[in-house]
Amino acid sequence: MKQILDSYYADNARKLHRVVNQIFYRKYGGIANQDMDEFYSVANDVFTDIIIKNRYDSNKGDFDGFLYTALELAIVDEQKRQNRDKRRYKVVDADGEKRVVHNISLDALAMEEDRMAAECWLQNPYQLEEQLIEELENEKLEQYLAGLSGIQRQIVAMKMEYIPVSQIKQLLKLSDKQYKQHMNQIKSYENTKYLFRDSVHGTDSQREDKSAMEGVATTTEKTKNTSYAVSAISKKLMKHHLRDDHVLQRTSGQWNNLYKSELISDILQGKALTQVIISEEIKDGIIKYWLIDGKQRCTNIDEYLHDVFPVSKNVQRYEIQYQANKKDAHGNDVLTEDGFPIPENRTFDIRNKKFSQLPEELQDQFQEYQIPVMLNLNCTKKEIAYDIARFNRCRPMTVAQNGWTGLEEDYAEFVDNILKMDFFQEGALISSYRQSNKKSGMMRRMIVESIMVINDLDNFHKDFRKMCEYLSKEANDSTFIEFYSLIDRLSQVSNKEIAEVFNIKDSFLWFGLFERFTRLGVKDIWFAEFVRAFISELHKKKVKGITYDLLNEKSTKDKSIVIQKLEHLELLMKGFLQEKGADRKSNDTLSFVREQVDPKVDQEDMEQFEEVLEGLTQKAGLSTKLLHAENRPSFLAIVAYSFKKDIDLDDWISDYVRRVNTYFSDQKKNYQHMKADLDHYLQLLIAKGS
């Protein structure tokens, strides 16, 4: 540990500061306008905390990677805090129309990968594309945005600027289908529920009043039967007195529109529903109520109350009978001699109708409907996990969803946070996953399988629940933080072509392979090159007399087959890297940059150039051909040139890749060509400015 301290704090903490700078270049594009002292101070606090509290486990990866991830998270939080202080949004009337006035550019807003604080934001979250509202709390917005991917946050930022949908698609290089997929997530109940609920739940807001569930007292009873009106359930969800987001529960959105519509029809008819199960947990004097069975019913009811969806035109019973006061010709209630209104029977067709379109009498009837509830009192965390599983034994709960309940809660939260990364978002340029994979629980299973393959292949098991229970006993925070860091690193060299192998079936093998690749000390771009070669030809190359195609016909997840496939891929990869001379070409790149740009460039500089280039390729959407390893030296040289001349490459490189989709195999010639193009581009900017 003393050696680590000396390396990071030598020369006035030069290495620690360099890591902070690298994070800024990759996430925010540079440090030119930043007061870095605050961030260096944050980095020092993080480093000290890791050492004093012994947070680093030497058996789980190298210290540098662990520290990098910890610093990245801390720097993002500090940047968010500073941005919150700087930004001030407000809505003003201009000729009768609302517009957003602010003091930050769209580029800066879209660049920030975390979340944006604002005093005015969205209208009803379910009508996101129509208009804005006033005075939405920053905390709500932050929690909402935290659930979105980077691309989705950029879409939201652009919509705040009233940028047309067609232009958003063009700027972000999204197809109609991809844009629709992202918007479905932006407007999903799972994300937008935070916007209309009273406050953001968390450490502070979980200090719930002990009377949160009125009429319920802590006793020696194990269960209690009661009922709540629909309006009461919705209010409890809004106030966070009832939580529907237990980390071991399935996500909402499991039902299609017809199933949801049949539920609404049943309630309006007054049909009986089965009990909703709520579990009470008491911790540190705080009473928490978790919705552990009936989540789909309650969230769908809550959605309907907020006009999220209309009743399906295919609903079985759509003509709803109800009573209303009889009216005279002038619209006044007709009264009896005693002054009471005279009721009359009416019928209303609920097809294609949202809640707000129902007659007032049916709205009241819906909100007053009593949902039967069974309360499980004074439960432990293990009892809640057990109940989530047992109440779904006879329901269409998938194997992945059921096995998930065996994972310790804190680790389950880690997995869900990992799944918020762009790499796992449907419609992202670096992803091949589908939203349905997330709803079914298969994404969670895939992450657990991947972590087992990487950290403890000997204990890999095709029984998902057994793996969850194993990790609950044997894993620690570092296990999940290091996996997050691994995906973040992989994201820098991934694109749609590479994402093809990272499907829901085989991802755990490829994540395991990439972790083995990282031990070789070869630049990550070579992993991308191997994947391309595998897709095009290596999948049919024989290793020890067998091809991967033949091996892959065995779709079982028996440990022996998993080990055989992973070892086969590793042999293919090492053979490919050796054949291509990956190590030699990597070292040659340093010599090339020294020769073409600056003889003083060292290996640490090259690492920084790599970080910047990876960030630029993500933003600019470089074509597959331009990303070929053979073209890497000239791109790194142009980054080195930009450092030497203090040039911002963001705008130029985006313009360049729109015009150019090929390169000279002679890297010296290609570098000179790019340098001339860059110089010409800058001259045009100067001319326009004058």
XYZ file of C-alpha atoms in Angstrom:
690
model
C 0.000 0.000 0.000
C 2.930 2.328 0.690
C 4.079 1.803 -2.887
C 0.620 2.777 -4.155
C 0.589 5.917 -1.982
C 4.024 6.950 -3.211
C 3.080 6.456 -6.862
C -0.088 8.576 -6.631
C 1.275 11.366 -4.443
C 4.766 11.812 -5.899
C 5.456 15.206 -7.513
C 2.559 16.934 -5.720
C 0.083 14.113 -6.457
C 0.794 14.279 -10.188
C -0.582 10.796 -10.942
C -3.780 11.353 -8.928
C -4.379 14.659 -10.718
C -3.721 13.016 -14.072
C -6.435 10.423 -13.401
C -8.899 13.210 -12.540
C -7.981 15.005 -15.778
C -8.512 11.823 -17.783
C -11.978 11.383 -16.313
C -12.848 14.965 -17.286
C -11.590 14.535 -20.819
C -13.617 11.364 -21.293
C -16.861 12.513 -19.676
C -16.904 16.259 -20.329
C -14.521 16.824 -23.229
C -11.827 18.789 -21.399
C -10.793 20.849 -18.369
C -10.192 24.251 -19.935
C -13.039 26.052 -18.147
C -12.873 24.116 -14.893
C -11.479 25.096 -11.521
C -9.800 21.761 -10.910
C -8.726 22.394 -7.312
C -12.186 21.392 -6.027
C -12.068 18.140 -7.978
C -8.510 17.376 -6.883
C -9.694 17.865 -3.318
C -12.601 15.460 -3.885
C -10.162 12.920 -5.353
C -7.926 13.238 -2.296
C -10.931 12.606 -0.010
C -11.928 9.513 -2.009
C -8.388 8.137 -1.967
C -8.082 8.718 1.791
C -11.453 7.081 2.429
C -10.451 3.966 0.477
C -7.203 3.605 2.397
C -8.512 4.366 5.902
C -11.658 2.253 5.609
C -9.848 -0.559 3.783
C -12.482 -0.564 1.028
C -10.182 -2.090 -1.588
C -10.033 -5.882 -1.848
C -6.711 -6.857 -3.430
C -8.184 -10.179 -4.553
C -10.693 -8.396 -6.805
C -8.760 -6.712 -9.597
C -6.097 -4.004 -9.619
C -6.184 -0.911 -7.432
C -5.962 1.530 -10.355
C -9.237 0.314 -11.874
C -11.018 0.323 -8.528
C -9.827 3.864 -7.763
C -10.742 5.123 -11.245
C -14.361 3.991 -10.864
C -14.640 5.443 -7.354
C -13.187 8.778 -8.537
C -15.497 8.862 -11.559
C -18.604 8.516 -9.385
C -17.384 11.182 -6.941
C -16.443 13.623 -9.709
C -19.837 13.225 -11.372
C -21.529 14.068 -8.048
C -19.329 17.138 -7.562
C -19.939 18.305 -11.134
C -23.671 17.861 -10.606
C -23.521 19.963 -7.435
C -21.615 22.752 -9.155
C -23.934 22.722 -12.165
C -26.977 22.914 -9.919
C -25.598 26.126 -8.415
C -24.823 27.616 -11.823
C -28.019 26.844 -13.720
C -31.206 28.789 -13.294
C -34.238 27.936 -15.444
C -37.553 29.720 -15.550
C -40.638 29.770 -17.736
C -41.831 33.150 -19.016
C -44.653 34.277 -21.252
C -43.648 35.682 -24.604
C -46.603 36.807 -26.713
C -48.781 34.297 -24.937
C -46.428 31.376 -25.520
C -44.220 29.610 -23.014
C -40.494 29.256 -23.622
C -37.485 28.227 -21.572
C -34.917 30.887 -20.686
C -31.568 29.788 -19.317
C -27.889 30.675 -19.208
C -26.286 27.447 -20.454
C -25.747 26.217 -23.993
C -27.485 23.194 -25.436
C -24.091 21.586 -26.085
C -23.146 21.824 -22.427
C -26.559 20.576 -21.381
C -26.501 17.600 -23.727
C -22.889 16.781 -22.860
C -23.560 16.296 -19.168
C -24.096 12.572 -18.748
C -25.640 12.656 -15.341
C -28.668 14.806 -14.722
C -29.848 18.372 -15.069
C -31.253 20.433 -12.256
C -34.016 22.867 -13.142
C -36.698 24.861 -11.382
C -39.177 24.472 -14.229
C -39.665 21.410 -16.261
C -42.077 18.953 -17.739
C -45.821 19.141 -17.834
C -47.653 15.979 -16.745
C -44.912 13.382 -17.367
C -47.230 11.328 -19.491
C -47.666 14.192 -21.960
C -43.965 14.955 -22.154
C -43.973 16.008 -25.790
C -46.768 18.563 -25.515
C -45.766 21.349 -23.079
C -43.813 22.352 -19.950
C -44.935 23.115 -16.416
C -43.653 25.355 -13.673
C -41.832 24.768 -10.396
C -40.950 21.084 -10.491
C -38.596 20.268 -7.639
C -34.941 19.662 -8.545
C -34.817 16.458 -6.508
C -37.695 14.913 -8.461
C -36.087 15.786 -11.762
C -32.735 14.406 -10.689
C -34.245 11.068 -9.681
C -36.215 10.919 -12.923
C -33.143 11.658 -15.052
C -31.022 9.209 -13.071
C -33.194 6.416 -14.456
C -32.526 7.422 -18.080
C -29.603 6.484 -20.283
C -27.166 9.093 -21.618
C -28.889 9.230 -25.014
C -32.298 9.590 -23.376
C -31.032 12.494 -21.252
C -29.782 14.159 -24.437
C -33.212 13.716 -26.050
C -34.870 15.325 -23.026
C -32.358 18.205 -23.092
C -33.081 18.860 -26.768
C -36.834 18.724 -26.236
C -36.431 21.401 -23.570
C -34.946 23.525 -26.353
C -37.963 22.816 -28.600
C -35.708 21.175 -31.169
C -37.897 19.353 -33.740
C -38.065 15.580 -33.527
C -36.618 15.205 -37.030
C -33.560 17.224 -36.014
C -33.106 15.276 -32.770
C -33.042 12.052 -34.779
C -30.496 13.524 -37.150
C -28.210 14.900 -34.436
C -28.233 11.673 -32.436
C -28.207 9.433 -35.520
C -31.377 7.627 -34.479
C -33.799 5.753 -36.703
C -37.555 6.208 -36.264
C -37.686 2.903 -34.405
C -34.788 3.792 -32.094
C -36.279 7.190 -31.290
C -39.626 5.579 -30.459
C -37.915 3.030 -28.203
C -36.112 5.785 -26.293
C -39.290 7.850 -25.939
C -41.149 4.826 -24.576
C -38.557 4.634 -21.814
C -38.541 8.399 -21.223
C -42.319 8.311 -20.704
C -42.538 4.930 -18.975
C -44.306 4.655 -15.642
C -41.197 3.118 -14.061
C -39.306 6.385 -14.722
C -41.917 9.140 -14.701
C -43.646 8.117 -11.477
C -41.041 10.176 -9.576
C -42.232 13.371 -11.269
C -45.764 13.371 -9.905
C -45.006 11.935 -6.484
C -44.581 14.337 -3.614
C -40.888 13.948 -2.843
C -37.879 11.920 -3.781
C -37.497 8.820 -1.669
C -34.082 8.072 -0.245
C -32.256 8.023 3.045
C -33.967 11.135 4.373
C -37.408 10.739 2.877
C -37.699 7.173 4.103
C -38.184 8.505 7.612
C -41.868 7.863 7.229
C -44.458 8.800 9.802
C -45.440 5.767 11.853
C -49.042 6.505 11.001
C -48.378 6.344 7.278
C -50.772 3.446 6.834
C -53.671 4.805 8.815
C -55.232 2.548 11.397
C -52.355 0.042 11.456
C -50.453 -0.489 14.692
C -47.456 -2.662 15.395
C -48.687 -5.751 17.265
C -47.801 -9.372 17.749
C -50.157 -10.218 14.865
C -48.532 -11.569 11.718
C -51.229 -10.460 9.264
C -54.158 -8.092 9.091
C -56.944 -7.874 6.514
C -58.187 -4.453 5.428
C -58.982 -2.504 2.248
C -58.036 0.809 0.627
C -59.838 2.909 -1.944
C -58.161 3.306 -5.342
C -57.610 6.994 -4.592
C -55.987 6.078 -1.268
C -53.609 3.585 -2.894
C -52.601 6.216 -5.455
C -52.061 8.814 -2.742
C -49.940 6.435 -0.645
C -47.773 5.722 -3.686
C -47.466 9.445 -4.376
C -46.498 10.218 -0.770
C -44.063 7.263 -0.631
C -46.049 5.833 2.283
C -46.356 2.743 0.113
C -43.355 1.723 -1.972
C -43.736 -0.223 -5.209
C -40.040 -0.390 -6.049
C -38.612 -3.096 -3.827
C -35.368 -4.073 -5.504
C -36.307 -7.777 -5.568
C -39.681 -7.154 -7.221
C -40.407 -7.395 -10.910
C -40.546 -4.099 -12.771
C -43.933 -2.643 -13.662
C -45.172 -2.735 -17.257
C -45.587 -6.526 -17.364
C -49.149 -6.271 -18.735
C -50.179 -5.260 -22.242
C -52.850 -2.627 -22.841
C -55.672 -5.170 -23.158
C -54.904 -6.787 -19.781
C -54.746 -3.353 -18.167
C -58.031 -2.389 -19.800
C -59.780 -5.505 -18.524
C -58.661 -4.533 -15.003
C -60.131 -1.033 -15.408
C -63.364 -2.513 -16.749
C -63.616 -4.923 -13.804
C -63.225 -2.075 -11.315
C -65.823 0.099 -13.055
C -68.211 -2.871 -13.016
C -67.570 -3.328 -9.292
C -66.129 -6.829 -9.761
C -64.088 -8.320 -6.908
C -60.280 -8.381 -7.074
C -57.916 -10.701 -5.245
C -55.999 -9.302 -2.284
C -53.025 -7.011 -2.641
C -50.167 -7.997 -0.286
C -48.290 -5.281 1.617
C -45.389 -6.054 3.954
C -44.417 -3.871 6.887
C -40.713 -3.483 7.665
C -39.502 -1.664 10.783
C -35.921 -0.450 10.859
C -34.381 2.106 13.250
C -37.865 3.139 14.343
C -38.958 3.801 10.763
C -41.960 1.929 9.374
C -41.764 1.062 5.679
C -44.575 -0.491 3.649
C -43.647 -2.520 0.573
C -46.090 -3.547 -2.145
C -44.917 -7.125 -2.702
C -47.866 -8.697 -4.532
C -50.339 -6.826 -6.709
C -47.765 -4.384 -8.077
C -49.009 -4.701 -11.647
C -52.602 -4.047 -10.573
C -51.750 -1.044 -8.407
C -49.332 0.584 -10.849
C -51.728 0.080 -13.776
C -54.560 1.635 -11.739
C -52.252 4.530 -10.842
C -51.326 4.955 -14.502
C -54.983 5.096 -15.540
C -55.697 7.732 -12.903
C -52.947 9.851 -14.473
C -54.276 9.450 -18.040
C -51.366 7.321 -19.189
C -53.440 5.033 -21.395
C -56.977 4.752 -22.796
C -59.072 1.624 -22.407
C -58.453 -0.774 -25.288
C -61.047 -0.933 -28.051
C -60.888 -4.729 -27.655
C -61.914 -4.803 -24.000
C -64.531 -7.513 -23.418
C -67.038 -5.497 -21.350
C -67.058 -1.897 -22.432
C -70.626 -0.696 -21.771
C -70.614 0.335 -18.123
C -73.857 1.031 -16.311
C -73.969 3.703 -13.632
C -76.386 6.023 -11.883
C -76.502 9.781 -12.310
C -78.838 12.550 -11.231
C -81.709 13.170 -13.610
C -81.511 16.581 -15.305
C -84.158 18.934 -16.576
C -84.046 20.809 -19.873
C -81.804 23.475 -18.310
C -79.278 20.983 -16.949
C -80.387 21.258 -13.335
C -80.931 18.280 -11.035
C -84.526 17.070 -10.849
C -85.480 16.764 -7.164
C -88.158 14.864 -5.242
C -90.695 16.676 -3.068
C -88.320 16.124 -0.167
C -85.460 17.802 -2.048
C -83.466 14.689 -2.954
C -82.088 14.193 -6.492
C -83.833 11.589 -8.631
C -81.379 8.975 -9.966
C -81.495 7.502 -13.440
C -79.559 4.638 -15.054
C -77.077 5.440 -17.791
C -74.591 3.497 -19.918
C -71.152 4.666 -21.030
C -68.822 3.124 -23.618
C -65.349 3.168 -22.056
C -63.453 2.066 -25.192
C -60.623 4.453 -26.147
C -61.392 6.581 -23.074
C -58.848 7.838 -20.560
C -59.789 8.488 -16.950
C -60.359 12.212 -17.524
C -62.841 11.354 -20.311
C -65.117 9.314 -18.063
C -68.334 10.870 -16.726
C -67.856 12.417 -13.293
C -69.943 9.672 -11.700
C -67.719 6.936 -13.127
C -64.594 8.825 -12.065
C -65.913 8.899 -8.492
C -66.898 5.248 -8.697
C -63.417 4.306 -9.871
C -61.595 6.301 -7.175
C -63.842 4.995 -4.396
C -63.464 1.330 -5.357
C -62.117 -0.664 -2.387
C -59.059 -2.848 -3.062
C -58.760 -5.735 -0.582
C -55.400 -5.695 1.233
C -53.568 -8.169 3.430
C -50.863 -6.622 5.614
C -47.875 -8.702 6.689
C -46.745 -7.053 9.907
C -43.228 -6.467 11.279
C -41.350 -8.424 8.583
C -37.600 -8.910 8.240
C -35.802 -8.430 4.915
C -35.538 -12.190 4.482
C -39.255 -12.627 5.148
C -40.096 -9.991 2.536
C -37.858 -11.702 -0.054
C -39.462 -15.034 0.795
C -42.972 -13.562 0.474
C -42.203 -11.974 -2.909
C -41.223 -15.408 -4.188
C -44.023 -17.408 -2.542
C -46.851 -15.111 -3.635
C -45.666 -15.537 -7.220
C -45.272 -19.317 -7.204
C -48.532 -19.851 -9.039
C -48.223 -16.703 -11.155
C -46.489 -16.260 -14.502
C -43.232 -15.223 -12.824
C -40.213 -16.223 -14.919
C -37.352 -18.318 -13.583
C -35.144 -15.230 -13.710
C -37.645 -13.129 -11.749
C -38.079 -15.820 -9.103
C -34.373 -16.566 -8.727
C -33.656 -12.850 -8.361
C -35.253 -12.863 -4.916
C -32.254 -14.869 -3.672
C -29.863 -11.912 -4.104
C -29.035 -9.653 -1.152
C -30.804 -6.276 -1.462
C -27.718 -4.056 -1.597
C -26.223 -6.150 -4.382
C -29.548 -6.165 -6.229
C -29.417 -2.347 -6.226
C -25.903 -2.494 -7.682
C -27.164 -4.693 -10.528
C -30.111 -2.393 -11.278
C -27.760 0.616 -11.386
C -25.472 -1.233 -13.795
C -28.473 -1.881 -16.047
C -29.018 1.887 -16.348
C -25.786 2.190 -18.358
C -26.162 3.029 -22.050
C -24.641 -0.335 -22.944
C -27.865 -2.045 -21.812
C -30.443 0.393 -23.249
C -32.633 -0.658 -26.160
C -32.047 1.661 -29.081
C -28.564 2.772 -27.969
C -25.902 2.620 -30.688
C -23.773 0.294 -28.558
C -26.573 -2.045 -27.457
C -28.449 -5.008 -28.886
C -30.729 -5.672 -25.890
C -34.505 -5.274 -25.830
C -36.732 -3.735 -23.205
C -38.582 -7.035 -23.019
C -35.349 -8.636 -21.738
C -35.442 -6.243 -18.801
C -39.114 -6.812 -18.015
C -38.685 -10.583 -18.030
C -35.789 -10.389 -15.581
C -33.337 -11.877 -18.106
C -31.072 -8.801 -17.965
C -30.642 -9.178 -14.215
C -29.874 -12.859 -14.672
C -27.331 -12.061 -17.371
C -25.469 -9.622 -15.085
C -25.320 -12.168 -12.255
C -24.102 -14.876 -14.653
C -21.434 -12.531 -16.003
C -20.158 -11.650 -12.535
C -19.987 -15.344 -11.641
C -18.044 -16.169 -14.826
C -15.573 -13.377 -14.106
C -15.096 -13.862 -10.376
C -15.866 -17.498 -9.562
C -16.346 -19.724 -12.582
C -15.897 -22.849 -10.459
C -19.161 -22.038 -8.649
C -21.143 -21.143 -11.769
C -24.501 -22.924 -11.723
C -27.338 -23.159 -14.214
C -29.727 -22.650 -11.282
C -29.990 -18.845 -11.186
C -31.261 -18.712 -7.624
C -28.260 -20.670 -6.357
C -25.905 -18.150 -7.976
C -27.813 -15.246 -6.389
C -27.595 -16.894 -2.979
C -23.883 -17.614 -3.504
C -23.110 -13.967 -4.364
C -25.128 -12.805 -1.359
C -22.685 -14.726 0.863
C -19.384 -14.370 -0.992
C -19.447 -11.079 -2.936
C -18.605 -7.566 -1.755
C -19.134 -4.048 -3.126
C -15.911 -4.239 -5.154
C -17.312 -7.187 -7.113
C -20.037 -5.001 -8.618
C -18.046 -1.746 -8.856
C -15.343 -3.521 -10.877
C -17.955 -5.008 -13.210
C -19.405 -1.511 -13.746
C -15.904 -0.284 -14.590
C -15.418 -3.178 -17.014
C -18.634 -2.330 -18.906
C -17.715 1.341 -18.958
C -14.379 0.424 -20.516
C -15.998 -1.898 -23.055
C -18.486 0.829 -24.007
C -15.645 2.990 -25.295
C -14.851 0.580 -28.145
C -18.299 -0.849 -28.774
C -20.705 -0.025 -31.580
C -23.713 -1.668 -33.239
C -21.537 -4.255 -34.963
C -19.666 -5.233 -31.777
C -22.933 -5.305 -29.803
C -24.130 -8.168 -32.019
C -22.338 -10.764 -29.870
C -23.530 -9.157 -26.623
C -27.015 -10.608 -26.814
C -29.165 -11.828 -23.938
C -28.078 -15.442 -24.529
C -24.276 -15.139 -24.812
C -23.324 -11.856 -23.123
C -22.028 -13.532 -19.972
C -19.434 -15.408 -22.069
C -18.264 -12.277 -23.855
C -18.074 -10.195 -20.683
C -15.981 -12.985 -19.189
C -13.790 -13.012 -22.300
C -13.306 -9.230 -22.213
C -12.212 -9.429 -18.567
C -9.577 -11.998 -19.573
C -8.569 -9.753 -22.461
C -7.939 -6.831 -20.086
C -5.224 -8.868 -18.350
C -3.157 -9.012 -21.554
C -2.155 -5.343 -21.522
C -3.324 -4.815 -25.098
C -5.244 -1.714 -26.186
C -8.989 -2.275 -25.999
C -9.493 -1.490 -29.666
C -7.972 -4.901 -30.383
C -10.833 -6.609 -28.612
C -13.205 -4.874 -31.003
C -11.058 -6.053 -33.905
C -11.235 -9.623 -32.622
C -15.041 -9.471 -32.323
C -15.293 -8.285 -35.921
C -13.029 -11.108 -37.054
C -15.037 -13.607 -35.021
C -18.315 -12.482 -36.584
C -16.928 -12.612 -40.111
C -14.806 -15.781 -40.059
C -13.324 -16.987 -36.773
C -16.600 -18.526 -35.569
C -15.997 -21.340 -38.076
C -12.260 -21.745 -37.407
C -11.320 -25.041 -35.748
C -9.596 -25.082 -32.363
C -8.577 -28.536 -31.132
C -10.608 -30.031 -33.955
C -13.889 -28.199 -33.287
C -15.480 -24.910 -34.399
C -17.352 -22.505 -32.161
C -20.425 -22.928 -34.363
C -20.516 -26.628 -33.559
C -19.824 -25.980 -29.878
C -22.554 -23.349 -29.763
C -25.186 -25.882 -30.780
C -25.111 -26.901 -27.115
C -27.268 -24.119 -25.668
C -27.195 -25.521 -22.144
C -25.707 -23.510 -19.272
C -24.094 -26.492 -17.615
C -20.825 -25.355 -16.077
C -18.743 -27.756 -18.197
C -20.184 -26.360 -21.442
C -19.741 -22.755 -20.267
C -16.076 -23.425 -19.435
C -15.521 -25.154 -22.777
C -17.035 -22.256 -24.756
C -15.116 -19.600 -22.827
C -11.785 -21.411 -23.223
C -12.481 -21.870 -26.948
C -13.123 -18.125 -27.360
C -9.994 -17.275 -25.377
C -7.812 -19.476 -27.582
C -9.318 -17.896 -30.701
C -8.686 -14.422 -29.286
C -5.082 -15.051 -28.275
C -4.329 -16.624 -31.637
C -5.815 -13.620 -33.414
C -3.844 -11.105 -31.316
C -0.612 -13.006 -31.823
C -1.176 -13.259 -35.565
C -1.875 -9.512 -35.807
C 1.059 -8.553 -33.587
C -1.166 -6.455 -31.354
C 1.551 -5.689 -28.768
C 4.051 -4.645 -31.401
C 1.603 -2.360 -33.211
C 0.595 -0.758 -29.918
C 4.218 0.120 -29.171
C 4.745 1.320 -32.738
C 1.937 3.861 -32.258
C 3.947 5.750 -29.620
C 6.893 5.989 -32.007
C 4.559 7.144 -34.788
C 3.067 9.952 -32.664
C 6.528 11.060 -31.501
C 7.755 11.168 -35.091
C 4.734 12.995 -36.530
C 3.762 15.354 -33.705
C 6.040 15.706 -30.681
C 9.162 13.732 -29.656
C 8.425 14.495 -25.978
C 5.206 12.429 -25.894
C 5.440 9.610 -23.331
C 3.320 6.552 -22.522
C 1.200 8.441 -19.959
C 0.423 11.056 -22.614
C -0.643 8.277 -24.957
C -3.040 6.929 -22.352
C -4.608 10.371 -22.109
C -4.851 10.618 -25.907
C -6.574 7.221 -25.904
C -9.129 8.444 -23.350
C -9.878 11.582 -25.369
C -10.149 9.679 -28.654
C -12.550 7.158 -27.164
C -14.743 10.012 -25.943
C -14.640 11.686 -29.351
C -15.542 8.491 -31.205
C -18.577 8.037 -28.966
C -19.828 11.578 -29.574
C -19.062 11.693 -33.287
C -20.348 8.203 -34.119
C -17.306 7.102 -36.112
C -18.019 4.538 -38.811
C -16.882 0.962 -38.394
C -14.249 1.377 -41.081
C -12.684 4.480 -39.543
C -12.422 2.618 -36.232
C -10.239 -0.164 -37.675
C -7.112 -0.757 -35.612
C -4.925 -0.039 -38.674
C -6.271 3.534 -38.681
C -5.760 4.125 -34.956
C -2.254 5.691 -35.080
C -3.275 8.618 -37.307
C -6.298 9.378 -35.112
C -4.143 9.349 -31.976
C -1.645 11.604 -33.739
C -4.374 14.149 -34.560
C -5.426 14.135 -30.885
C -1.786 14.726 -29.887
C -1.675 17.592 -32.401
C -4.801 19.116 -30.840
C -3.139 19.011 -27.413
C -0.007 20.657 -28.753
C -1.970 23.445 -30.482
C -4.733 23.679 -27.839
C -7.507 22.855 -30.341
C -10.994 21.558 -29.520
C -11.703 18.638 -31.876
C -15.383 18.048 -31.077
C -16.968 20.062 -33.906
C -14.334 19.209 -36.482
C -14.392 15.465 -35.952
C -18.203 15.384 -36.173
C -17.977 17.293 -39.454
C -15.110 15.124 -40.692
C -16.842 11.769 -40.202
C -19.910 13.050 -42.044
C -17.743 13.757 -45.090
C -15.186 10.959 -44.915
C -15.765 7.233 -44.509
C -12.408 5.793 -45.608
C -8.712 6.291 -44.924
C -5.222 5.881 -46.436
C -3.536 2.685 -45.308
C -0.300 4.718 -45.124
C -0.860 6.228 -41.677
C 1.621 9.033 -42.205
C -0.270 10.072 -45.342
C -3.601 9.712 -43.538
C -2.419 11.855 -40.611
C -1.172 14.599 -42.950
C -4.512 14.473 -44.763
C -6.497 14.849 -41.515
C -4.175 17.586 -40.231
C -4.630 19.583 -43.442
C -8.393 19.119 -43.223
C -8.400 20.300 -39.589
C -6.269 23.363 -40.361
C -8.552 24.277 -43.264
C -11.638 23.846 -41.065
C -10.183 26.189 -38.427
C -9.300 28.792 -41.068
C -12.907 28.770 -42.290
C -14.131 29.329 -38.719
C -11.775 32.287 -38.318
C -12.948 33.730 -41.640
C -16.604 33.403 -40.624
C -15.868 35.064 -37.305
C -14.248 38.059 -38.966
